[in-house]
CSV table of C-alpha atoms and ligand atoms in Angstrom, one decimal:
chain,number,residue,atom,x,y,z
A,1,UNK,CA,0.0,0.0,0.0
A,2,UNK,CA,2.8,2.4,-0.5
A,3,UNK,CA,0.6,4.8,-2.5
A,4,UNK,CA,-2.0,5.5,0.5
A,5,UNK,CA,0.6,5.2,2.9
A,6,UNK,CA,2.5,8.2,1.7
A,7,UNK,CA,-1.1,10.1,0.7
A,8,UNK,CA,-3.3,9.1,3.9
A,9,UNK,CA,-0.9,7.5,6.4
A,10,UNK,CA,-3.8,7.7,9.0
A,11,UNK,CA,-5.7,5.2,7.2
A,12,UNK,CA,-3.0,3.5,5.8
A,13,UNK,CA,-2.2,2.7,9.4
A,14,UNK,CA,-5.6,2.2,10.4
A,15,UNK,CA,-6.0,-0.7,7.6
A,16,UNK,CA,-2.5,-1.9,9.0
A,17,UNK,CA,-3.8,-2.3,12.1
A,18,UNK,CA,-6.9,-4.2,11.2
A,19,UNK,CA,-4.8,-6.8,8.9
A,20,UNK,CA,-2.7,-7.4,12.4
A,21,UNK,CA,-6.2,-7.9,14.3
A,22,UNK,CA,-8.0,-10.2,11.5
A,23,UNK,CA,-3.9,-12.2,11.9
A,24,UNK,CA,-3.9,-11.9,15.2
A,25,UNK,CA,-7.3,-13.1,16.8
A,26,UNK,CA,-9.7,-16.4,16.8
A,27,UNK,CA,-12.5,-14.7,14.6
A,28,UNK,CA,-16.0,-16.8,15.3
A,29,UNK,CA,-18.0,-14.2,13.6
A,30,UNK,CA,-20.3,-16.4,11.7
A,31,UNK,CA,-20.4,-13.8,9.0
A,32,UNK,CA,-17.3,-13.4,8.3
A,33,UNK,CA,-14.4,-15.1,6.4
A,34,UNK,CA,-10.9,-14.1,4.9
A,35,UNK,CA,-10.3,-13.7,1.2
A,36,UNK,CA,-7.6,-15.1,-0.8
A,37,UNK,CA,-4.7,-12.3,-2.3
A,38,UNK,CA,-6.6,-12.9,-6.0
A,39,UNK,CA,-10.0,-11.6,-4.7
A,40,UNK,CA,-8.0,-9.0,-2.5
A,41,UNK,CA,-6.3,-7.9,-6.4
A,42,UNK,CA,-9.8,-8.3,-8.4
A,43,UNK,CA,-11.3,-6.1,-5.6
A,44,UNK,CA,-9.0,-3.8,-5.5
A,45,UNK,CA,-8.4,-3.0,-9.6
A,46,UNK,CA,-8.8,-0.4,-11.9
A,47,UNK,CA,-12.7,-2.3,-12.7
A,48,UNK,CA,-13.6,0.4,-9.6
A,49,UNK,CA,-13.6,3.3,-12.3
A,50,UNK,CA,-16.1,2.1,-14.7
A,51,UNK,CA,-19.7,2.3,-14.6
A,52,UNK,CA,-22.0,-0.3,-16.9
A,53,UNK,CA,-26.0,0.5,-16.1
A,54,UNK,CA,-27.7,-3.0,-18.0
A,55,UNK,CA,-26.3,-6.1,-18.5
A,56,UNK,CA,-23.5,-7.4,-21.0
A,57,UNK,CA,-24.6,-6.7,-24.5
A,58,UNK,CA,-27.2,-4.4,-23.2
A,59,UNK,CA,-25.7,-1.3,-21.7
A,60,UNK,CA,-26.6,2.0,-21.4
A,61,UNK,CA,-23.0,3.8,-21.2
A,62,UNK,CA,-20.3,2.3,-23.9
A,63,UNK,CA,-16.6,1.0,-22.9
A,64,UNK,CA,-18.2,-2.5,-21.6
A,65,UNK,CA,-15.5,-4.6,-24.0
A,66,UNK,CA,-13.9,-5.9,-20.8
A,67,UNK,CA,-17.1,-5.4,-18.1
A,68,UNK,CA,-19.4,-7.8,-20.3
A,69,UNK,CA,-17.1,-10.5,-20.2
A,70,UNK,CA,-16.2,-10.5,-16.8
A,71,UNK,CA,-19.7,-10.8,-15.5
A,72,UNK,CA,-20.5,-13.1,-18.3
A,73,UNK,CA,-17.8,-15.2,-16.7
A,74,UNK,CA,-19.0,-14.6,-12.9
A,75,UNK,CA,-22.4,-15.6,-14.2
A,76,UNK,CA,-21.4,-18.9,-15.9
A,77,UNK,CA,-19.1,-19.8,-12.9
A,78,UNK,CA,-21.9,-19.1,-10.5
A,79,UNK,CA,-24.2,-21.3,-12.7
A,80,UNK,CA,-21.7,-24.3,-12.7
A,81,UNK,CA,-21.1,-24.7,-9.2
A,82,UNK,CA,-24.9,-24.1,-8.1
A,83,UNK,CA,-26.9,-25.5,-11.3
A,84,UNK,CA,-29.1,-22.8,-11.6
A,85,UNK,CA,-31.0,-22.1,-14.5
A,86,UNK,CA,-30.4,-17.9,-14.2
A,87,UNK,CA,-27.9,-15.9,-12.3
A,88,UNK,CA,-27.8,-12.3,-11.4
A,89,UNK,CA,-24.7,-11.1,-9.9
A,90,UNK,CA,-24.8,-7.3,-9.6
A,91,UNK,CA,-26.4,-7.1,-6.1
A,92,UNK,CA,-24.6,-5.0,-3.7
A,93,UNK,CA,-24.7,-7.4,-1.0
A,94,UNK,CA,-27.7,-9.8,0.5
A,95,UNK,CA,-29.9,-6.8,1.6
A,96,UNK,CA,-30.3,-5.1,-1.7
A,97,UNK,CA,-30.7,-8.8,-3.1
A,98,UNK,CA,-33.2,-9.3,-1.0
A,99,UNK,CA,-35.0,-6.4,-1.7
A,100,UNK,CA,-34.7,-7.0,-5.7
A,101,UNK,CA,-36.5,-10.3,-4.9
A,102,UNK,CA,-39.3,-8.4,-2.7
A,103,UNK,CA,-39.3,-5.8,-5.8
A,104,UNK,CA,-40.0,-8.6,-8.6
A,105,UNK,CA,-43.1,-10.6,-7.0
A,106,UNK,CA,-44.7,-8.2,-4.7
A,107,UNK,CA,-46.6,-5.0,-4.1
A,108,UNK,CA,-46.1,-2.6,-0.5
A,109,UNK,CA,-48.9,-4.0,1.4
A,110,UNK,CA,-49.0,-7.4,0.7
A,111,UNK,CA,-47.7,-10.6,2.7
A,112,UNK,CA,-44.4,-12.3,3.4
A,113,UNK,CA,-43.9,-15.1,5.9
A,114,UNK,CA,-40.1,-15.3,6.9
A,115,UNK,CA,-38.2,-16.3,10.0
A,116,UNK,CA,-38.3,-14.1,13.0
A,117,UNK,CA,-35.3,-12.0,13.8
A,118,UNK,CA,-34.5,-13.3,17.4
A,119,UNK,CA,-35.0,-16.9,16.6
A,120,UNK,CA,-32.8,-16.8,13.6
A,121,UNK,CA,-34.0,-14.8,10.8
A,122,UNK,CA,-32.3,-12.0,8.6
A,123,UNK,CA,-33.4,-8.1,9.4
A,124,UNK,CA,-34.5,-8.7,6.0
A,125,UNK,CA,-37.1,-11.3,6.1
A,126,UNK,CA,-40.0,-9.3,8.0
A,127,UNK,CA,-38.2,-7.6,10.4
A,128,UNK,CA,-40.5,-4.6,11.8
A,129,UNK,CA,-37.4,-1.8,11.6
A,130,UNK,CA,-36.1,-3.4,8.4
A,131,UNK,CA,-38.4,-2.2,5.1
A,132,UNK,CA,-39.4,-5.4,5.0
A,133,UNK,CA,-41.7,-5.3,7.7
A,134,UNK,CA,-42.6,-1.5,7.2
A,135,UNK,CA,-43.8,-2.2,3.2
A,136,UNK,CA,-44.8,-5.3,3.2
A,137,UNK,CA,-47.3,-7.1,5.8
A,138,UNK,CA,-44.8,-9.4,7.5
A,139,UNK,CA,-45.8,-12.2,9.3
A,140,UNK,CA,-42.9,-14.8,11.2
A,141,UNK,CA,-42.7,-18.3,12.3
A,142,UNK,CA,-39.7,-19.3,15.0
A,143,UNK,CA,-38.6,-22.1,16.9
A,144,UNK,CA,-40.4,-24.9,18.3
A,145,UNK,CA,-40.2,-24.1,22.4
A,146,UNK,CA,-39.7,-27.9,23.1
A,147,UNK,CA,-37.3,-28.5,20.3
A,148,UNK,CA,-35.5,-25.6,19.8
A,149,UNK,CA,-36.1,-26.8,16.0
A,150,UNK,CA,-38.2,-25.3,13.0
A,151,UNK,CA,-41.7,-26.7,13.3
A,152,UNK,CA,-42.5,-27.3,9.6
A,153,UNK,CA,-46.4,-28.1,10.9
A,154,UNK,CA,-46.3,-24.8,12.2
A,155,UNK,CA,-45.2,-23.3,9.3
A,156,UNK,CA,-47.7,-24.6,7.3
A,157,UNK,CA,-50.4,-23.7,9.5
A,158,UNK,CA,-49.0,-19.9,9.1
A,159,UNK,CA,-49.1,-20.1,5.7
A,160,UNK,CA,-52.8,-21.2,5.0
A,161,UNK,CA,-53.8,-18.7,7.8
A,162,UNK,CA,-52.0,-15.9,6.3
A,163,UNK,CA,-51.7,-16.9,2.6
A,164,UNK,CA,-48.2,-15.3,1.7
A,165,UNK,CA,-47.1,-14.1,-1.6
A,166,UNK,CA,-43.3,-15.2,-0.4
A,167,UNK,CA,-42.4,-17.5,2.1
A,168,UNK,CA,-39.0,-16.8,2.8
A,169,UNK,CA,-36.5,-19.7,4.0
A,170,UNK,CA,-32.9,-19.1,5.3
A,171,UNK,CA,-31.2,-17.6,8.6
A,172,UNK,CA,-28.3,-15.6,9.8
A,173,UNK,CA,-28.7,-18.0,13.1
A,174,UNK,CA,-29.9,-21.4,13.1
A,175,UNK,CA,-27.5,-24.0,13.5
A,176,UNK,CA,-29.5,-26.9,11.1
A,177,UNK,CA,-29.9,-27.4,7.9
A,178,UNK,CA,-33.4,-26.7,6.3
A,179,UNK,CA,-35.8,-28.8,4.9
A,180,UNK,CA,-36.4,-27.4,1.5
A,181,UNK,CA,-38.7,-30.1,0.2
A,182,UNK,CA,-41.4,-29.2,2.9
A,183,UNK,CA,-40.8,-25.5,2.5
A,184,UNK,CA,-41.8,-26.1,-1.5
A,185,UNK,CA,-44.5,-28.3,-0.5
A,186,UNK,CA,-46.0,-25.4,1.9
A,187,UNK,CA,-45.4,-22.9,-0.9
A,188,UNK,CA,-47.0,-24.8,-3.2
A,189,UNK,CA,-50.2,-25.7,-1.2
A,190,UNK,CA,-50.6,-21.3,-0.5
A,191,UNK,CA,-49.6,-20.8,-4.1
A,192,UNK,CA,-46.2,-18.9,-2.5
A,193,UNK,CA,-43.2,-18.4,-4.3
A,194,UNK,CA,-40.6,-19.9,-2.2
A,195,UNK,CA,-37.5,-17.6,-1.6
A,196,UNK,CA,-34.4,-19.0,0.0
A,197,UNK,CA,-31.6,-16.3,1.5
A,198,UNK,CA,-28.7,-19.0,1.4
A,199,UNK,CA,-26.6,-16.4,2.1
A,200,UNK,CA,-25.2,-17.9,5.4
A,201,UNK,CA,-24.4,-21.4,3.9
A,202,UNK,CA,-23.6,-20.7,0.2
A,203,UNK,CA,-20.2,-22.1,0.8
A,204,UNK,CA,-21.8,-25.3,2.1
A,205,UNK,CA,-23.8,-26.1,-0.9
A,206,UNK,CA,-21.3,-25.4,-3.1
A,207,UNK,CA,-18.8,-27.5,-1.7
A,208,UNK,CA,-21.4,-30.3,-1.3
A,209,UNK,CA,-21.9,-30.5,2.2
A,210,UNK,CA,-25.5,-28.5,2.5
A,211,UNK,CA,-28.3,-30.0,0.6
A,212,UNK,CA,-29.2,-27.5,-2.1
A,213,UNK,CA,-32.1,-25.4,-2.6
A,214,UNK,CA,-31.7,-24.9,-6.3
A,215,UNK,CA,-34.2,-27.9,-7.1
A,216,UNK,CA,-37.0,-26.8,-5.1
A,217,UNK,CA,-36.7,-22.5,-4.7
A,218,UNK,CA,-38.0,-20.1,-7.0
A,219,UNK,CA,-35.5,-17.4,-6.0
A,220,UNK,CA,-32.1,-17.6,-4.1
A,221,UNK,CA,-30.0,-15.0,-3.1
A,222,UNK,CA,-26.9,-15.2,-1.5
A,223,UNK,CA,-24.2,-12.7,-0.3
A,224,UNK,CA,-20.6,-13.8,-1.4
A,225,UNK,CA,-18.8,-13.3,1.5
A,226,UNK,CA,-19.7,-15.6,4.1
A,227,UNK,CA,-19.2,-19.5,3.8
A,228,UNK,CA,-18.5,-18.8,0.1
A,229,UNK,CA,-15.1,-17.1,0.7
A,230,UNK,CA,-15.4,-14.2,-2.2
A,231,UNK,CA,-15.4,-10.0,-1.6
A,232,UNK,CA,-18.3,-8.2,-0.2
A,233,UNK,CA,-21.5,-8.3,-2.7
A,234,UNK,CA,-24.6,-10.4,-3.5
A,235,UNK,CA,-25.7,-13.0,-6.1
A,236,UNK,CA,-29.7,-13.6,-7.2
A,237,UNK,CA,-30.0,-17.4,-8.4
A,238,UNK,CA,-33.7,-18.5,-10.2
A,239,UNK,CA,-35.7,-20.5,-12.3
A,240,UNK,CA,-35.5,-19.4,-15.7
A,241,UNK,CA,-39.1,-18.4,-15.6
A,242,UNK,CA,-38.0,-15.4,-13.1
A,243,UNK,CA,-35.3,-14.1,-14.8
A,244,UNK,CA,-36.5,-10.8,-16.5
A,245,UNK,CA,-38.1,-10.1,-13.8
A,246,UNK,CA,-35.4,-10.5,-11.0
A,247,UNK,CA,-33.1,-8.5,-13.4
A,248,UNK,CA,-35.3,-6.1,-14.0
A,249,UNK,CA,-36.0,-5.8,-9.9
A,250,UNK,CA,-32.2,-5.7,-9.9
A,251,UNK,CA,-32.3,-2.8,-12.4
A,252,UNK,CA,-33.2,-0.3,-12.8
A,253,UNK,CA,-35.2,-1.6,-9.8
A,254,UNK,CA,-33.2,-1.4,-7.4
A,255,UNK,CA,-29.5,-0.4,-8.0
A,256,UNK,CA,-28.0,1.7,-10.6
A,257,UNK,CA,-24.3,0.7,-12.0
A,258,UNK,CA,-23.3,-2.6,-10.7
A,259,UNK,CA,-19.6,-2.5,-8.9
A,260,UNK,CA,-17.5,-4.2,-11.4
A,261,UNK,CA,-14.1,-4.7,-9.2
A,262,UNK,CA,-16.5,-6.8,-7.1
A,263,UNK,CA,-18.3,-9.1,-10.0
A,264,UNK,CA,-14.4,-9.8,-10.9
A,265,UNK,CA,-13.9,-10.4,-7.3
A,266,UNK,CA,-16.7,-12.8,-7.7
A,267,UNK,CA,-15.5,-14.5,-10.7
A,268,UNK,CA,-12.5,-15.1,-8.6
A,269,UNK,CA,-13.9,-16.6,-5.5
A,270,UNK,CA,-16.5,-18.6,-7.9
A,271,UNK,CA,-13.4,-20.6,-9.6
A,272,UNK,CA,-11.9,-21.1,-6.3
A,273,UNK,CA,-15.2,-22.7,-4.9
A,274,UNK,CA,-15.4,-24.7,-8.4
A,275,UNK,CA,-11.7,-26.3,-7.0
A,276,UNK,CA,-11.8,-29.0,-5.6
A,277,UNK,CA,-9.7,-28.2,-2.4
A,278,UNK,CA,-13.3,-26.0,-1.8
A,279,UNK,CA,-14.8,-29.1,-1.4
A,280,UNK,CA,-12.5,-30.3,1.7
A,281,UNK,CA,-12.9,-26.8,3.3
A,282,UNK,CA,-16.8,-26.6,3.2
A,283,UNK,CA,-16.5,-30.5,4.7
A,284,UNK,CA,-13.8,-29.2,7.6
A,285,UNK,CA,-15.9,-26.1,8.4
A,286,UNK,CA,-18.6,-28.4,9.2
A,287,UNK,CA,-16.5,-31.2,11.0
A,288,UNK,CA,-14.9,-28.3,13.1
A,289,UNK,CA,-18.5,-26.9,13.9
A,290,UNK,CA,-19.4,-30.2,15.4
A,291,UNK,CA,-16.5,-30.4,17.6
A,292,UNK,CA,-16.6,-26.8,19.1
A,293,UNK,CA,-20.2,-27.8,19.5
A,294,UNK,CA,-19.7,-31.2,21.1
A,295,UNK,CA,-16.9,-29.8,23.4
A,296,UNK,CA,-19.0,-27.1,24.3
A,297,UNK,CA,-22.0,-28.4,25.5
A,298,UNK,CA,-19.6,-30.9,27.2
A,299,UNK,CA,-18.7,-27.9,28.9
A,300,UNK,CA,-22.0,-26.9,29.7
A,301,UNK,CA,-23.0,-24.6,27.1
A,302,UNK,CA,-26.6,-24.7,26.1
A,303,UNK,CA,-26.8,-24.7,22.2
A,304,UNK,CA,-30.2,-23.3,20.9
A,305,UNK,CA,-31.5,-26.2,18.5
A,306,UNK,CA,-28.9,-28.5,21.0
A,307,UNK,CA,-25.8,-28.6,18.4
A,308,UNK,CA,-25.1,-27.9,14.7
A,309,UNK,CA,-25.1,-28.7,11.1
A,310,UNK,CA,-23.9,-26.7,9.5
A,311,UNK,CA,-20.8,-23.7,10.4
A,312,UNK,CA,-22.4,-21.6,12.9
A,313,UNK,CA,-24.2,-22.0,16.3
A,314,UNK,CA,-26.0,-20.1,18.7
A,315,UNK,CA,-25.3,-20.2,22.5
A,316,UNK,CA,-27.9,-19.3,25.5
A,317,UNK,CA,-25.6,-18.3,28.3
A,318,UNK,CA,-28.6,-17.6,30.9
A,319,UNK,CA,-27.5,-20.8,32.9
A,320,UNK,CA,-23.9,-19.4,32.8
A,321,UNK,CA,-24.5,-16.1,35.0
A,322,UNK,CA,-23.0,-14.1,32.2
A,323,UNK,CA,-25.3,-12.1,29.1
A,324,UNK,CA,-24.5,-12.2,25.5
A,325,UNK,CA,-22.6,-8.5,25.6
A,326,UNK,CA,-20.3,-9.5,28.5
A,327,UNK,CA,-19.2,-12.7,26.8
A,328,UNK,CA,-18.6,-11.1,23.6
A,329,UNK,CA,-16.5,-8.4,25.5
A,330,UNK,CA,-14.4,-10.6,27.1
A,331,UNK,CA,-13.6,-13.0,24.6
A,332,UNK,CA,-12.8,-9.9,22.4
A,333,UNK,CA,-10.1,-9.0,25.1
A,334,UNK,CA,-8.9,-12.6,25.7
A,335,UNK,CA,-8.2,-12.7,21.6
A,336,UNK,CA,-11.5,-14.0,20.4
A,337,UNK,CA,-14.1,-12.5,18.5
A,338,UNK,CA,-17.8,-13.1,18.1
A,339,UNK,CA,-20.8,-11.0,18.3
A,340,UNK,CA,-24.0,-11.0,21.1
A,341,UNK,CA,-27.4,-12.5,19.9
A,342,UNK,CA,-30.6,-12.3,20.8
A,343,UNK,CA,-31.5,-16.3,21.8
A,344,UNK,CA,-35.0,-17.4,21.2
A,345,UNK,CA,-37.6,-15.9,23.9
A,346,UNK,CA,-35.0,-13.7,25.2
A,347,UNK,CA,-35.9,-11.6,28.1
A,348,UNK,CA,-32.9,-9.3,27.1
A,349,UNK,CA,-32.7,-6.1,24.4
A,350,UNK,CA,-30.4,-7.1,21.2
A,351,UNK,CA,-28.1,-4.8,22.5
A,352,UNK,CA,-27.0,-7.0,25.4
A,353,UNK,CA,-29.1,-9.9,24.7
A,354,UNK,CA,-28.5,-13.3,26.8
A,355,UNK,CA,-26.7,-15.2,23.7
A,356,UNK,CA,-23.4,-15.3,21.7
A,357,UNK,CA,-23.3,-16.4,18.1
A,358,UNK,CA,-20.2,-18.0,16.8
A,359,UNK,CA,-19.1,-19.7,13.5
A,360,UNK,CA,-16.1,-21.7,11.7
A,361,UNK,CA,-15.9,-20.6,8.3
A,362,UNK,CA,-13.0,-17.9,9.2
A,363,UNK,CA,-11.3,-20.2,11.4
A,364,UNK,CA,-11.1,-23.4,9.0
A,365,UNK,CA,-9.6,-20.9,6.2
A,366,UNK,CA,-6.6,-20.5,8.4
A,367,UNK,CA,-6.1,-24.2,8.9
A,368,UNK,CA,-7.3,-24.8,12.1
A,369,UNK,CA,-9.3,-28.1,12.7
A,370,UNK,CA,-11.0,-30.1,15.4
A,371,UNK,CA,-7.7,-29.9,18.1
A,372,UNK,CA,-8.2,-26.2,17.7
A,373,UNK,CA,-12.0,-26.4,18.7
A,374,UNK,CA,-11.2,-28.0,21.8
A,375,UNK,CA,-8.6,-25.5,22.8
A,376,UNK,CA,-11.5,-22.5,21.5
A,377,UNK,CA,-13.8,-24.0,24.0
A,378,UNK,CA,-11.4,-24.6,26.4
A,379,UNK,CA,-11.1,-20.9,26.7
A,380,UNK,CA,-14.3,-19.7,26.5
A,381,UNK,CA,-15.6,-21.8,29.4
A,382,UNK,CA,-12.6,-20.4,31.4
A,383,UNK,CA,-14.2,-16.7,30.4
A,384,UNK,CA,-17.6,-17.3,30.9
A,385,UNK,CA,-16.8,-18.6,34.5
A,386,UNK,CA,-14.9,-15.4,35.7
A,387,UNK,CA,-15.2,-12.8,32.6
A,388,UNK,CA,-14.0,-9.9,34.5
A,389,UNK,CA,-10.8,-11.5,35.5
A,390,UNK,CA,-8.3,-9.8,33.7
A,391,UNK,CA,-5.6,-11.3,34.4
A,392,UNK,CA,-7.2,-14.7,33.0
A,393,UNK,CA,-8.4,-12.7,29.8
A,394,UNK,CA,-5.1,-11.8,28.8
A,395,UNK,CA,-3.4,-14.8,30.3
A,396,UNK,CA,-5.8,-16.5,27.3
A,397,UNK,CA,-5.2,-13.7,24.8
A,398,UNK,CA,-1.2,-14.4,24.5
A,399,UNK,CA,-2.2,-18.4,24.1
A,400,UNK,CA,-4.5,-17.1,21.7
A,401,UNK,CA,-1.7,-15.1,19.8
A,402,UNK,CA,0.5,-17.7,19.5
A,403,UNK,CA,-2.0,-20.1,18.0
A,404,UNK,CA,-2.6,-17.6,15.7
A,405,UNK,CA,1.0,-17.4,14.7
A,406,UNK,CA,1.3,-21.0,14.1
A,407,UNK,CA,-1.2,-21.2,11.6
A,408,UNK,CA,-1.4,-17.6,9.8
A,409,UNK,CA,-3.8,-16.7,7.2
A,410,UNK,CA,-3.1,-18.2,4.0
A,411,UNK,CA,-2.7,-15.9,1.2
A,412,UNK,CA,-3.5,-19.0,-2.0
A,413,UNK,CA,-6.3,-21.2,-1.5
A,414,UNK,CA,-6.5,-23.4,-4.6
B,1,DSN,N1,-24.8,-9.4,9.2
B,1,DSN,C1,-24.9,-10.7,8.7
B,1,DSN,C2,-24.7,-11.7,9.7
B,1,DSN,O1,-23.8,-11.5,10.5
B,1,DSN,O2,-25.3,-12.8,9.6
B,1,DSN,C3,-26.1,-10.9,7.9
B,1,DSN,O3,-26.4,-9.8,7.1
């Protein structure tokens, strides 16, 4: 960065600094991944200066000799590796995507079922302060009390109550994998069109470790950054029968120029994920999930839904004397990062709500597998037992360090 560093030292150092801390620390956030040096170069080109309103061979400003075929080739990869019938990759990222697929099948006013926010759901799925509970008439299903589980009775019940336009499938939290076929079966029997935000376990389909939803959803939209390793933006997947109209909702509906550095970064991450090697990641994300999970309910830990399949879980610390915002505070000093989440029927605000969410997706990129997890769980049930111990915080955080340095972030994946 020896441009910016002599022009804007300040946030030259300031991006320094983060690259140490992403290097340096045990990141759980569910969310959140690292990117090989190719999508860091894609994202980071020249592609940033050009604007391309349309789609390739369709354009409304001219120079697109190089834009068309790069998201011609970002399309077709996506295609391959999900066998979708029609892919749209200009979304920003998963909340404009989501809105493009509101945009194409429904008007203000009319009725979504999706998953409520603190049992799992996306902001974006009916959530009242998101505008997809202020336009739209958004009605939620959540977890089974007894279970901890979807109720798919339950969400059928909703659905011939309430008769949605879209029933919306797919979570930021919830630690199991969905049943797609009953969710198209549902959809079908309201005459819904069933739209599945993948977004959290793109990476797992595509490496084959997820079933898919591309056989039974009308719509998919995923954000790229997650499970699926690529930059910061969104992708819409459909039947072919939606197509026009999801690119249309896409634009002019909802965005104006797409950002070409990150459809190249795309590109990128999409031929990594069509490597092979992606396969054995998405499988070792989900074999290291299952040991942090095992070793942490082993530890006492309640796991909402009672374990995991698939990257991410969500933990209920009431029985631990400590809330959500504490936790997450202290493991950030000890070394470890995650964020606080609302658990289902929690008594608590989401700003310091009673649970933790944590995931493996960043932690499997850097090599570290099921010995790792044990030591991860070790240290968090050391911190939740005395989190305002110091001391033991940064005792942890220099064990934490020197992890880190034995297995640093890889720069190559494939
Ligand atoms: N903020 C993302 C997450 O953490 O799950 C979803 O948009």
């Amino acid at each position: 960065m020896s441009f910016l560093s002599q022009f804007d030292p300040q946030i030259a150092e300031l991006i320094k600094n983060e690259e140490d801390r992403q290097n340096n620390k045990i990141r759980l956030i569910a969310s959140e991944n690292y990117v090989s040096e190719a999508v860091m170069e894609a994202t980071g080109s020249i592609l940033t200066n050009k604007y391309s309103e349309g789609y390739s061979g369709k354009r409304y400003y001219e120079g697109q000799q190089m834009i068309d075929q790069i998201e011609t080739i970002a399309i077709e990869r996506a295609k391959k590796l999900f066998g979708a019938d029609h892919v749209n990759v200009q979304p920003y990222s998963g909340s404009p995507a989501n809105l493009a697929v509101y945009l194409a099948f429904i008007n203000p006013g009319e009725t979504i079922l999706g998953m409520a926010l603190p049992h799992g759901g996306h902001l974006t799925h009916g959530s009242k302060v998101s505008i997809s509970g202020k336009y739209f008439n958004a009605v939620s299903y959540g977890l089974d009390e007894s279970t901890g589980l979807l109720n798919y009775d339950t969400i059928r019940s909703l659905a011939l109550e309430h008769n949605p336009k879209i029933i919306v499938a797919g979570h930021s939290a919830y630690s199991r994998q969905l049943d797609f076929k009953k969710f198209r079966e549902i959809a079908d029997e309201c005459g819904a069109i069933l739209f599945v935000d993948m977004a959290h376990f793109a990476g797992l389909v595509a490496g084959g470790v997820h079933p898919s939803p591309v056989p039974y959803a009308d719509v998919i939209t995923t954000t790229t950054h997650k499970t699926l390793r690529g930059p910061r933006g969104g992708m819409i997947l459909c039947k072919a029968e939606h197509a026009a109209a999801i690119d249309k909702a896409v634009f002019p509906g909802c965005q104006g120029g797409p950002h070409n550095h990150t459809t190249a970064a795309i590109a990128v991450a999409l031929k990594e994920a069509l490597d092979p090697a992606f396969k054995e990641y998405a499988s070792q994300i989900i074999k290291n999930a299952a040991a942090l999970a095992d070793e942490l309910a082993a530890n006492g830990f309640n796991l909402v839904t009672g374990g995991t399949e698939n990257h991410l879980m969500l933990i209920d610390l009431r029985n631990k004397g400590v809330t959500g915002k504490q936790m997450a505070k202290a493991m950030d000093k000890a070394g470890i990062v995650c964020n606080y989440n609302s658990v289902p029927n929690d008594d608590r605000k989401p700003f310091d709500p009673s649970g933790i969410r944590i995931g493996t997706a960043s932690v499997t990129t850097r090599g570290f597998q099921e010995e790792e997890m044990k030591k991860i769980a070790g240290w968090m049930t050391k911190i939740a037992m005395d989190h305002d111990n110091e001391e033991l915080l940064l005792t942890i955080e220099k064990e934490v360090r020197a992890l880190c340095d034995s297995l640093p972030v890889p720069k190559v994946f494939v």
